[in-house]
Amino acid sequence: MIFGVIKPYPSPIISGRGVDVDFPMLAGCLALLGLGLVMITSASSEVAAVQSGNALYMMTRHLIYLVLGLIACVATMMVPVATWQRLGWLMLIGAFGLLIMVIVPGIGREVNGSMRWIGFGMFNVQPSEIAKVFVVIFLAGYLIRRQQEVRESWMGFFKPFIVLLPMAGLLLMEPDFGATVVMMGAAAAMLFLGGVGLFRFALMVALAVAAVFVLVQAQPYRMARLITFTDPWSDQFGSGYQLTQALIAFGRGEWFGVGLGNSVQKQFYLPEAHTDFVFSVLAEELGVVGSLATVALFVFVSIRAMYIGMWAERAKQFFAAYTAYGLAFLWIGQFLINIGVNVGLLPTKGLTLPFLSYGGSSLIICCASLGLLLRIEWESRNNMGSEEAEFNESDFAEEPTHGRR
């Protein structure tokens, strides 16, 4: 199956011009990956030394995930975009299967009170990370098949939710409220770009806000988090502990930070310092300047992903365009939520920071998403709209007349 969909030539990796990728996008993501490796090494050293006796244990595992992620990125670049479009339904079924498996006792693995992982020996797979990308691919295909219906009828607007709502329900059963918000937010943005009328879009937003309110009210711990983040110092050794420690890390960092590796908060004061709160450790060690530079990198790769979607749309490759937009919105949603949690603008939520946080599933899926974006950019730049098209080496012997973007 895998070798049936991978087509090494032509591809951005192997072509008549050698490696032919969007280097600004690749460089931005590689910079984030490199920064993430450095920060994981620093943020996890104390915890790793106590838990395993090896200060570099977490770094070694993260490096393995990073290598696997880069392999996934290269492999994804070799899969034609039309193949993703054709396999959209199968991927959606696979996503449902994984999300059902993770809540089955004996298969799903519980960590910190949540059933979000499926264990494979020493490694855990988080199905929600895979499901979010598969939903984007499926919805991009739906917007192409039902474009007129989506734009003009209520039924075309509501049909995607027949799939999205059950999937959101499975995510909430884990529970994974953050992944649910990111997935539904990306889907809503894709529907809006797909041509849904302003009135129907406003109605969808109103229903989403109402649903969030109901979900927060339904679980006492969610309401407690919502109340605590507004004044974490009122219970700084209880429900507000994580946020207060994160804010202390930001305060200690000042303008230029305390220096790489010199964080105090990572020494068992700040829980999840190498996962959900790695940005707080980064702010402490690199200061305001380092934090803003990191945010600038996030902004750059997100905007670049949106531009890749726009270029594909101009090339009339609409499935590729919607897929690129959806992947960009997934990144933007996770960036905003994670950093918002770290600085106290949003309630504490277990959501990783793309490319930076420790976590194999998130890192590998981010790299695979990067590979898909690079493939989309390459196909749109070379006017390749169909995997059935025939190409040979002479087609790629010279640069396109319009030049590299």
PDB file of N, CA and C in Angstrom, residues 338-389:
ATOM      1  N   ASN A 338      -1.485  27.142  22.675  1.00  0.00           N
ATOM      2  CA  ASN A 338      -0.371  26.806  23.551  1.00  0.00           C
ATOM      3  C   ASN A 338       0.288  28.048  24.130  1.00  0.00           C
ATOM      4  N   ILE A 339       0.585  29.023  23.288  1.00  0.00           N
ATOM      5  CA  ILE A 339       1.233  30.237  23.784  1.00  0.00           C
ATOM      6  C   ILE A 339       0.271  31.030  24.657  1.00  0.00           C
ATOM      7  N   GLY A 340      -1.022  31.039  24.292  1.00  0.00           N
ATOM      8  CA  GLY A 340      -2.019  31.706  25.125  1.00  0.00           C
ATOM      9  C   GLY A 340      -2.092  31.100  26.515  1.00  0.00           C
ATOM     10  N   VAL A 341      -2.003  29.781  26.611  1.00  0.00           N
ATOM     11  CA  VAL A 341      -1.994  29.100  27.914  1.00  0.00           C
ATOM     12  C   VAL A 341      -0.738  29.464  28.691  1.00  0.00           C
ATOM     13  N   ASN A 342       0.404  29.474  28.013  1.00  0.00           N
ATOM     14  CA  ASN A 342       1.671  29.757  28.687  1.00  0.00           C
ATOM     15  C   ASN A 342       1.715  31.158  29.285  1.00  0.00           C
ATOM     16  N   VAL A 343       1.126  32.124  28.607  1.00  0.00           N
ATOM     17  CA  VAL A 343       1.180  33.508  29.097  1.00  0.00           C
ATOM     18  C   VAL A 343      -0.039  33.878  29.925  1.00  0.00           C
ATOM     19  N   GLY A 344      -0.973  32.930  30.113  1.00  0.00           N
ATOM     20  CA  GLY A 344      -2.126  33.182  30.974  1.00  0.00           C
ATOM     21  C   GLY A 344      -3.306  33.856  30.304  1.00  0.00           C
ATOM     22  N   LEU A 345      -3.338  33.860  28.964  1.00  0.00           N
ATOM     23  CA  LEU A 345      -4.471  34.448  28.258  1.00  0.00           C
ATOM     24  C   LEU A 345      -5.606  33.452  28.054  1.00  0.00           C
ATOM     25  N   LEU A 346      -5.305  32.155  28.203  1.00  0.00           N
ATOM     26  CA  LEU A 346      -6.300  31.098  28.014  1.00  0.00           C
ATOM     27  C   LEU A 346      -6.197  30.105  29.169  1.00  0.00           C
ATOM     28  N   PRO A 347      -7.292  29.399  29.463  1.00  0.00           N
ATOM     29  CA  PRO A 347      -7.240  28.379  30.525  1.00  0.00           C
ATOM     30  C   PRO A 347      -6.236  27.291  30.191  1.00  0.00           C
ATOM     31  N   THR A 348      -5.660  26.692  31.213  1.00  0.00           N
ATOM     32  CA  THR A 348      -4.670  25.640  31.029  1.00  0.00           C
ATOM     33  C   THR A 348      -5.261  24.487  30.224  1.00  0.00           C
ATOM     34  N   LYS A 349      -4.546  24.113  29.160  1.00  0.00           N
ATOM     35  CA  LYS A 349      -5.043  23.072  28.252  1.00  0.00           C
ATOM     36  C   LYS A 349      -3.871  22.245  27.784  1.00  0.00           C
ATOM     37  N   GLY A 350      -4.028  20.950  27.754  1.00  0.00           N
ATOM     38  CA  GLY A 350      -2.939  20.066  27.340  1.00  0.00           C
ATOM     39  C   GLY A 350      -2.804  19.999  25.836  1.00  0.00           C
ATOM     40  N   LEU A 351      -2.085  20.944  25.254  1.00  0.00           N
ATOM     41  CA  LEU A 351      -1.916  20.991  23.805  1.00  0.00           C
ATOM     42  C   LEU A 351      -0.466  21.341  23.503  1.00  0.00           C
ATOM     43  N   THR A 352       0.184  20.526  22.686  1.00  0.00           N
ATOM     44  CA  THR A 352       1.604  20.729  22.419  1.00  0.00           C
ATOM     45  C   THR A 352       1.837  21.923  21.491  1.00  0.00           C
ATOM     46  N   LEU A 353       3.059  22.428  21.539  1.00  0.00           N
ATOM     47  CA  LEU A 353       3.477  23.502  20.652  1.00  0.00           C
ATOM     48  C   LEU A 353       4.120  22.878  19.419  1.00  0.00           C
ATOM     49  N   PRO A 354       3.527  23.068  18.232  1.00  0.00           N
ATOM     50  CA  PRO A 354       4.043  22.399  17.024  1.00  0.00           C
ATOM     51  C   PRO A 354       5.531  22.656  16.805  1.00  0.00           C
ATOM     52  N   PHE A 355       6.248  21.585  16.441  1.00  0.00           N
ATOM     53  CA  PHE A 355       7.674  21.593  16.127  1.00  0.00           C
ATOM     54  C   PHE A 355       8.572  21.750  17.349  1.00  0.00           C
ATOM     55  N   LEU A 356       8.065  22.257  18.473  1.00  0.00           N
ATOM     56  CA  LEU A 356       8.923  22.528  19.625  1.00  0.00           C
ATOM     57  C   LEU A 356       8.729  21.537  20.768  1.00  0.00           C
ATOM     58  N   SER A 357       7.479  21.218  21.116  1.00  0.00           N
ATOM     59  CA  SER A 357       7.219  20.415  22.303  1.00  0.00           C
ATOM     60  C   SER A 357       7.694  18.980  22.142  1.00  0.00           C
ATOM     61  N   TYR A 358       8.015  18.354  23.279  1.00  0.00           N
ATOM     62  CA  TYR A 358       8.336  16.935  23.307  1.00  0.00           C
ATOM     63  C   TYR A 358       7.055  16.146  23.069  1.00  0.00           C
ATOM     64  N   GLY A 359       7.116  15.160  22.203  1.00  0.00           N
ATOM     65  CA  GLY A 359       5.939  14.347  21.903  1.00  0.00           C
ATOM     66  C   GLY A 359       6.054  13.783  20.503  1.00  0.00           C
ATOM     67  N   GLY A 360       6.135  12.470  20.403  1.00  0.00           N
ATOM     68  CA  GLY A 360       6.411  11.848  19.114  1.00  0.00           C
ATOM     69  C   GLY A 360       5.336  12.039  18.085  1.00  0.00           C
ATOM     70  N   SER A 361       4.070  11.810  18.450  1.00  0.00           N
ATOM     71  CA  SER A 361       2.979  11.901  17.475  1.00  0.00           C
ATOM     72  C   SER A 361       2.869  13.302  16.899  1.00  0.00           C
ATOM     73  N   SER A 362       2.904  14.296  17.778  1.00  0.00           N
ATOM     74  CA  SER A 362       2.775  15.684  17.332  1.00  0.00           C
ATOM     75  C   SER A 362       3.923  16.057  16.399  1.00  0.00           C
ATOM     76  N   LEU A 363       5.138  15.675  16.762  1.00  0.00           N
ATOM     77  CA  LEU A 363       6.306  16.046  15.967  1.00  0.00           C
ATOM     78  C   LEU A 363       6.278  15.379  14.598  1.00  0.00           C
ATOM     79  N   ILE A 364       5.962  14.090  14.568  1.00  0.00           N
ATOM     80  CA  ILE A 364       5.947  13.357  13.297  1.00  0.00           C
ATOM     81  C   ILE A 364       4.837  13.882  12.391  1.00  0.00           C
ATOM     82  N   ILE A 365       3.657  14.152  12.951  1.00  0.00           N
ATOM     83  CA  ILE A 365       2.548  14.667  12.146  1.00  0.00           C
ATOM     84  C   ILE A 365       2.854  16.067  11.627  1.00  0.00           C
ATOM     85  N   CYS A 366       3.500  16.909  12.437  1.00  0.00           N
ATOM     86  CA  CYS A 366       3.896  18.244  11.967  1.00  0.00           C
ATOM     87  C   CYS A 366       4.855  18.138  10.787  1.00  0.00           C
ATOM     88  N   CYS A 367       5.816  17.211  10.879  1.00  0.00           N
ATOM     89  CA  CYS A 367       6.769  17.043   9.790  1.00  0.00           C
ATOM     90  C   CYS A 367       6.087  16.495   8.538  1.00  0.00           C
ATOM     91  N   ALA A 368       5.160  15.547   8.715  1.00  0.00           N
ATOM     92  CA  ALA A 368       4.411  15.022   7.574  1.00  0.00           C
ATOM     93  C   ALA A 368       3.569  16.117   6.928  1.00  0.00           C
ATOM     94  N   SER A 369       2.970  16.983   7.751  1.00  0.00           N
ATOM     95  CA  SER A 369       2.192  18.108   7.227  1.00  0.00           C
ATOM     96  C   SER A 369       3.081  19.058   6.433  1.00  0.00           C
ATOM     97  N   LEU A 370       4.289  19.285   6.935  1.00  0.00           N
ATOM     98  CA  LEU A 370       5.250  20.114   6.196  1.00  0.00           C
ATOM     99  C   LEU A 370       5.546  19.491   4.837  1.00  0.00           C
ATOM    100  N   GLY A 371       5.756  18.175   4.808  1.00  0.00           N
ATOM    101  CA  GLY A 371       6.012  17.496   3.538  1.00  0.00           C
ATOM    102  C   GLY A 371       4.867  17.652   2.562  1.00  0.00           C
ATOM    103  N   LEU A 372       3.637  17.572   3.059  1.00  0.00           N
ATOM    104  CA  LEU A 372       2.473  17.743   2.189  1.00  0.00           C
ATOM    105  C   LEU A 372       2.394  19.170   1.657  1.00  0.00           C
ATOM    106  N   LEU A 373       2.694  20.146   2.504  1.00  0.00           N
ATOM    107  CA  LEU A 373       2.693  21.539   2.048  1.00  0.00           C
ATOM    108  C   LEU A 373       3.766  21.777   0.986  1.00  0.00           C
ATOM    109  N   LEU A 374       4.935  21.198   1.191  1.00  0.00           N
ATOM    110  CA  LEU A 374       6.006  21.351   0.200  1.00  0.00           C
ATOM    111  C   LEU A 374       5.625  20.693  -1.119  1.00  0.00           C
ATOM    112  N   ARG A 375       4.925  19.557  -1.049  1.00  0.00           N
ATOM    113  CA  ARG A 375       4.449  18.899  -2.271  1.00  0.00           C
ATOM    114  C   ARG A 375       3.418  19.771  -2.982  1.00  0.00           C
ATOM    115  N   ILE A 376       2.513  20.363  -2.222  1.00  0.00           N
ATOM    116  CA  ILE A 376       1.483  21.226  -2.810  1.00  0.00           C
ATOM    117  C   ILE A 376       2.131  22.415  -3.512  1.00  0.00           C
ATOM    118  N   GLU A 377       3.101  23.029  -2.847  1.00  0.00           N
ATOM    119  CA  GLU A 377       3.778  24.189  -3.451  1.00  0.00           C
ATOM    120  C   GLU A 377       4.485  23.794  -4.735  1.00  0.00           C
ATOM    121  N   TRP A 378       5.150  22.632  -4.721  1.00  0.00           N
ATOM    122  CA  TRP A 378       5.893  22.168  -5.899  1.00  0.00           C
ATOM    123  C   TRP A 378       4.951  21.871  -7.055  1.00  0.00           C
ATOM    124  N   GLU A 379       3.833  21.205  -6.782  1.00  0.00           N
ATOM    125  CA  GLU A 379       2.894  20.882  -7.856  1.00  0.00           C
ATOM    126  C   GLU A 379       2.249  22.138  -8.427  1.00  0.00           C
ATOM    127  N   SER A 380       1.906  23.088  -7.566  1.00  0.00           N
ATOM    128  CA  SER A 380       1.278  24.313  -8.085  1.00  0.00           C
ATOM    129  C   SER A 380       2.271  25.137  -8.894  1.00  0.00           C
ATOM    130  N   ARG A 381       3.538  25.140  -8.472  1.00  0.00           N
ATOM    131  CA  ARG A 381       4.557  25.903  -9.205  1.00  0.00           C
ATOM    132  C   ARG A 381       4.869  25.274 -10.552  1.00  0.00           C
ATOM    133  N   ASN A 382       4.747  23.959 -10.646  1.00  0.00           N
ATOM    134  CA  ASN A 382       5.038  23.254 -11.893  1.00  0.00           C
ATOM    135  C   ASN A 382       3.783  22.890 -12.674  1.00  0.00           C
ATOM    136  N   ASN A 383       2.635  23.454 -12.242  1.00  0.00           N
ATOM    137  CA  ASN A 383       1.360  23.232 -12.943  1.00  0.00           C
ATOM    138  C   ASN A 383       1.035  21.748 -13.093  1.00  0.00           C
ATOM    139  N   MET A 384       1.231  21.012 -12.021  1.00  0.00           N
ATOM    140  CA  MET A 384       0.913  19.586 -12.017  1.00  0.00           C
ATOM    141  C   MET A 384      -0.395  19.390 -11.253  1.00  0.00           C
ATOM    142  N   GLY A 385      -1.476  19.213 -11.980  1.00  0.00           N
ATOM    143  CA  GLY A 385      -2.772  19.102 -11.328  1.00  0.00           C
ATOM    144  C   GLY A 385      -3.279  17.696 -11.190  1.00  0.00           C
ATOM    145  N   SER A 386      -2.629  16.733 -11.801  1.00  0.00           N
ATOM    146  CA  SER A 386      -3.177  15.376 -11.807  1.00  0.00           C
ATOM    147  C   SER A 386      -2.059  14.362 -11.723  1.00  0.00           C
ATOM    148  N   GLU A 387      -2.256  13.331 -10.870  1.00  0.00           N
ATOM    149  CA  GLU A 387      -1.247  12.288 -10.747  1.00  0.00           C
ATOM    150  C   GLU A 387      -1.186  11.396 -11.976  1.00  0.00           C
ATOM    151  N   GLU A 388      -2.234  11.458 -12.838  1.00  0.00           N
ATOM    152  CA  GLU A 388      -2.220  10.641 -14.038  1.00  0.00           C
ATOM    153  C   GLU A 388      -1.378  11.255 -15.158  1.00  0.00           C
ATOM    154  N   ALA A 389      -0.968  12.510 -14.972  1.00  0.00           N
ATOM    155  CA  ALA A 389      -0.174  13.164 -16.014  1.00  0.00           C
ATOM    156  C   ALA A 389       1.167  12.459 -16.183  1.00  0.00           C
TER     157      ALA A 389
END
